[in-house]
CSV table of C-alpha atoms in Angstrom, one decimal:
chain,number,residue,atom,x,y,z
Y,1,THR,CA,15.6,-11.5,36.8
Y,2,ARG,CA,14.1,-12.4,33.7
Y,3,TYR,CA,10.7,-12.4,35.3
Y,4,GLN,CA,11.1,-9.1,36.3
Y,5,SER,CA,12.6,-7.9,33.1
Y,6,GLN,CA,8.8,-9.3,31.7
Y,7,LEU,CA,7.0,-7.1,34.1
Y,8,GLN,CA,9.0,-3.8,33.3
Y,9,MET,CA,8.3,-4.8,29.7
Y,10,GLU,CA,4.6,-5.4,30.2
Y,11,LYS,CA,4.4,-2.3,32.3
Y,12,LEU,CA,6.1,-0.2,29.2
Y,13,LEU,CA,4.3,-1.7,26.3
Y,14,LYS,CA,0.6,-0.8,28.5
Y,15,LYS,CA,2.1,2.7,29.3
Y,16,LEU,CA,2.8,3.1,25.7
Y,17,ARG,CA,-0.3,2.0,24.7
Y,18,TYR,CA,0.5,-0.7,22.5
Y,19,GLU,CA,-1.9,-4.0,22.6
Y,20,SER,CA,0.5,-6.9,23.5
Y,21,ASP,CA,0.3,-10.5,24.7
Y,22,LEU,CA,3.0,-12.2,27.0
Y,23,ALA,CA,4.1,-16.2,26.0
Y,24,ILE,CA,5.9,-18.0,28.8
Y,25,SER,CA,7.1,-20.2,26.0
Y,26,ALA,CA,7.7,-21.4,22.6
Y,27,ARG,CA,4.3,-23.1,22.5
Y,28,ASP,CA,2.1,-20.9,24.4
Y,29,ALA,CA,3.8,-18.2,21.7
Y,30,LEU,CA,2.5,-20.1,19.1
Y,31,GLY,CA,-0.9,-21.0,20.6
Y,32,LEU,CA,-1.4,-17.1,21.0
Y,33,ILE,CA,-0.1,-16.6,16.9
Y,34,LYS,CA,-2.9,-19.3,15.9
Y,35,PHE,CA,-5.6,-17.9,18.2
Y,36,ARG,CA,-4.6,-14.4,16.7
Y,37,ALA,CA,-4.9,-15.8,13.1
Y,38,GLY,CA,-8.2,-17.5,13.8
Y,39,ILE,CA,-10.0,-14.5,14.7
Y,40,THR,CA,-13.1,-13.6,12.4
Y,41,SER,CA,-14.4,-10.3,13.7
Y,42,PRO,CA,-14.8,-7.4,11.2
Y,43,ASN,CA,-11.6,-5.3,10.6
Y,44,ALA,CA,-9.5,-7.3,13.4
Y,45,ILE,CA,-5.8,-7.4,13.3
Y,46,THR,CA,-4.9,-11.2,12.8
Y,47,PHE,CA,-1.0,-11.0,13.3
Y,48,TYR,CA,1.4,-9.3,15.2
Y,49,GLY,CA,3.5,-6.8,13.9
Y,50,LEU,CA,6.2,-6.6,16.3
Y,51,ILE,CA,7.7,-10.5,17.9
Y,52,LEU,CA,10.1,-10.1,20.7
Y,53,ILE,CA,12.2,-13.1,21.5
Y,54,ASP,CA,14.6,-14.0,24.3
Y,55,SER,CA,18.0,-14.2,23.0
Y,56,GLU,CA,18.1,-17.3,25.5
Y,57,LEU,CA,15.5,-19.2,23.5
Y,58,SER,CA,16.9,-22.1,21.1
Y,59,ALA,CA,17.3,-21.2,17.2
Y,60,SER,CA,14.6,-24.0,16.3
Y,61,GLU,CA,12.2,-22.5,18.9
Y,62,ALA,CA,12.8,-19.0,17.6
Y,63,ARG,CA,12.4,-20.5,13.8
Y,64,SER,CA,8.8,-22.0,15.0
Y,65,ILE,CA,7.4,-18.9,16.2
Y,66,VAL,CA,8.9,-16.8,13.4
Y,67,ALA,CA,7.6,-19.1,10.7
Y,68,ALA,CA,4.4,-18.9,12.2
Y,69,ALA,CA,4.0,-15.2,12.8
Y,70,GLU,CA,5.0,-14.5,9.2
Y,71,LYS,CA,2.4,-17.3,7.8
Y,72,ALA,CA,-0.3,-15.0,9.7
Y,73,ALA,CA,1.1,-11.8,8.6
Y,74,GLU,CA,1.2,-13.1,4.7
Y,75,ALA,CA,-2.3,-13.8,5.3
Y,76,ALA,CA,-3.4,-10.2,6.3
Y,77,ASP,CA,-4.1,-7.7,4.3
Y,78,GLY,CA,-0.9,-5.4,4.4
Y,79,GLY,CA,0.4,-7.5,7.1
Y,80,CYS,CA,4.1,-7.8,8.2
Y,81,CYS,CA,6.4,-8.8,11.7
Y,82,LEU,CA,9.5,-7.2,12.7
Y,83,VAL,CA,11.4,-10.0,14.9
Y,84,VAL,CA,13.4,-8.5,17.5
Y,85,SER,CA,16.2,-10.5,19.6
Y,86,LEU,CA,16.2,-9.6,23.2
Y,87,LEU,CA,19.7,-9.5,24.7
Y,88,PRO,CA,20.7,-9.8,28.5
Y,89,MET,CA,21.4,-6.3,30.0
Y,90,GLY,CA,25.3,-5.2,29.5
Y,91,SER,CA,25.5,-8.3,27.2
Y,92,ALA,CA,26.6,-6.0,24.3
Y,93,ALA,CA,29.4,-3.3,24.8
Y,94,LYS,CA,27.9,0.3,25.1
Y,95,GLY,CA,29.3,1.6,21.9
Y,96,ARG,CA,27.4,-0.7,20.1
Y,97,VAL,CA,23.7,0.3,21.4
Y,98,VAL,CA,22.4,3.4,20.0
Y,99,ASP,CA,18.6,3.9,21.4
Y,100,GLY,CA,18.5,0.6,22.9
Y,101,LEU,CA,19.3,-1.3,19.5
Y,102,VAL,CA,22.6,-3.1,18.8
Y,103,CYS,CA,24.5,-2.1,15.7
Y,104,GLN,CA,25.6,-4.6,13.7
Y,105,PRO,CA,24.6,-7.5,15.6
Y,106,SER,CA,26.2,-11.1,15.2
Y,107,LEU,CA,24.4,-14.0,14.2
Y,108,ASN,CA,24.3,-15.6,17.7
Y,109,GLU,CA,22.9,-12.6,19.1
Y,110,LEU,CA,20.1,-12.7,16.4
Y,111,ILE,CA,19.5,-16.1,17.2
Y,112,GLU,CA,21.5,-17.5,14.4
Y,113,GLY,CA,20.0,-15.1,12.3
Y,114,VAL,CA,16.3,-16.1,12.8
Y,115,CYS,CA,15.7,-11.9,14.1
Y,116,HIS,CA,15.8,-9.0,12.1
Y,117,VAL,CA,17.4,-7.1,14.6
Y,118,ALA,CA,18.7,-7.2,18.3
Y,119,ALA,CA,17.9,-4.6,21.2
Y,120,THR,CA,19.3,-4.8,24.9
Y,121,ARG,CA,17.1,-5.0,28.1
Y,122,PRO,CA,15.6,-3.3,29.8
Y,123,LEU,CA,13.2,-1.9,26.6
Y,124,LYS,CA,13.0,1.9,27.1
Y,125,SER,CA,10.5,4.1,25.1
Y,126,THR,CA,13.1,5.3,22.9
Y,127,THR,CA,13.9,1.6,21.8
Y,128,MET,CA,10.1,1.1,20.8
Y,129,ASP,CA,9.8,4.4,19.1
Y,130,LYS,CA,12.7,3.2,17.0
Y,131,LEU,CA,11.4,-0.6,16.4
Y,132,HIS,CA,7.7,0.9,15.8
Y,133,GLN,CA,9.8,3.2,12.8
Y,134,LEU,CA,11.7,-0.1,11.8
Y,135,PHE,CA,8.5,-1.8,11.7
Y,136,VAL,CA,7.2,0.8,9.5
Y,137,GLU,CA,9.6,1.0,7.1
Y,138,LYS,CA,9.7,-3.0,6.8
Y,139,GLN,CA,6.0,-3.0,5.9
Y,140,CYS,CA,5.9,-0.1,3.5
Y,141,ALA,CA,9.2,-1.8,2.1
Y,142,SER,CA,7.3,-5.2,1.4
Y,143,CYS,CA,3.6,-3.9,1.0
Y,144,GLY,CA,3.9,-0.8,-0.3
Y,145,LYS,CA,1.4,0.4,2.3
Y,146,ASP,CA,0.8,2.4,5.5
Y,147,ALA,CA,1.5,0.2,8.4
Y,148,ALA,CA,-1.5,-2.1,9.4
Y,149,GLU,CA,-1.0,-0.8,12.7
Y,150,PRO,CA,-1.0,-3.4,15.9
Y,151,ARG,CA,-0.2,-0.3,18.3
Y,152,GLU,CA,-3.5,0.3,19.6
Y,153,ASN,CA,-4.5,3.8,18.8
Y,154,SER,CA,-1.1,5.0,17.7
Y,155,THR,CA,-3.1,5.8,14.3
Y,156,HIS,CA,-6.0,7.9,15.7
Y,157,TYR,CA,-6.7,10.7,13.6
Y,158,GLY,CA,-9.2,12.4,16.2
Y,159,PHE,CA,-9.0,15.6,18.3
Y,160,LYS,CA,-5.2,15.9,19.8
Y,161,LYS,CA,-4.6,18.8,22.5
Y,162,ALA,CA,-3.9,21.3,20.2
Y,163,ASP,CA,-7.1,20.5,18.3
Y,164,ILE,CA,-9.4,20.7,21.5
Y,165,VAL,CA,-7.6,24.3,22.2
Y,166,ARG,CA,-8.3,25.2,18.3
Y,167,ALA,CA,-11.9,24.5,19.0
Y,168,ILE,CA,-12.3,26.0,22.2
Y,169,ASN,CA,-11.0,29.3,20.7
Y,170,GLN,CA,-13.2,29.1,17.9
Y,171,ALA,CA,-16.2,28.5,20.3
Y,172,TYR,CA,-14.8,31.6,22.4
Y,173,ALA,CA,-14.6,33.8,18.9
Y,174,SER,CA,-18.4,33.0,18.1
Y,175,ALA,CA,-19.6,33.6,21.5
Y,176,SER,CA,-18.0,37.2,21.6
Y,177,GLN,CA,-19.3,37.8,18.2
Y,178,ASP,CA,-23.0,36.8,19.6
Y,179,ARG,CA,-23.0,34.0,17.1
Y,180,SER,CA,-25.0,30.8,18.7
Y,181,LEU,CA,-24.8,27.2,18.1
Y,182,PRO,CA,-27.3,25.6,15.3
Y,183,ALA,CA,-30.6,24.4,16.7
Y,184,ASN,CA,-29.3,20.7,15.4
Y,185,TYR,CA,-26.2,20.8,17.2
Y,186,LYS,CA,-25.3,17.6,18.8
Y,187,LEU,CA,-23.1,17.9,22.3
Y,188,GLY,CA,-19.9,15.9,21.7
Y,189,MET,CA,-16.4,15.8,19.6
Y,190,ARG,CA,-16.6,14.6,16.0
Y,191,LEU,CA,-13.5,12.0,16.2
Y,192,ALA,CA,-12.2,10.3,12.9
Y,193,ALA,CA,-11.7,6.8,14.1
Y,194,ASN,CA,-9.9,6.0,10.6
Y,195,ARG,CA,-7.3,2.8,11.2
Y,196,ALA,CA,-7.3,3.7,15.2
Y,197,VAL,CA,-7.2,-0.1,17.0
Y,198,PHE,CA,-9.4,-0.7,19.7
Y,199,ARG,CA,-8.7,-4.1,21.3
Y,200,GLY,CA,-7.2,-5.8,18.3
Y,201,VAL,CA,-10.1,-4.4,15.6
Y,202,ARG,CA,-9.4,-1.6,13.1
Y,203,LEU,CA,-11.9,1.3,13.1
Y,204,GLU,CA,-12.5,2.2,9.9
Y,205,GLN,CA,-15.7,4.8,9.9
Y,206,GLU,CA,-16.3,8.4,12.2
Y,207,LEU,CA,-18.2,8.0,14.9
Y,208,ASP,CA,-19.5,10.6,17.5
Y,209,ALA,CA,-18.0,10.7,20.8
Y,210,GLY,CA,-21.0,10.6,22.5
Y,211,GLU,CA,-22.0,7.5,20.8
Y,212,TYR,CA,-18.8,5.6,21.0
């Protein structure tokens, strides 16, 4: 059912660490877009980069949502949005679907051309990765900048697994050479939080993990 599909989509987005909001109607969607556009916190992301619209929504309702979303994106620094029509499972022939995206979708599948791309339910991680890539390409083409990531923490440039292993090996090598830590050493990791996103707010400066 559509309800089960929405739950599956929310679970997937949460797993992939996307910051998202679920609208149960066109009116609800417009309210969410208006609310986010009105956020005044420093570095807040005031637009939705990825708009997922049920293909059964009327063209007039879809247009109103897209118009509001694009207006909010245009008002933001480096803002951009990719609009996706979500089709029912099995509505497109398997030969036309690649990574969950429909090749050469019809105007009807794009809700009378309102959407940019069409995807089939249920959404999968490979589909979201492809949509994210398309969003970045669209943003770079329209603004000439890196994507202003709505995806939470996807642009975090801090320590990853390989970095932590490297740091441990360096510490082990120092200990083997009987080298001690400096007197002003501070416990914790130095995490570069440049352009990382936390709860809709972009972090622009470096912070010590112990003080985060």
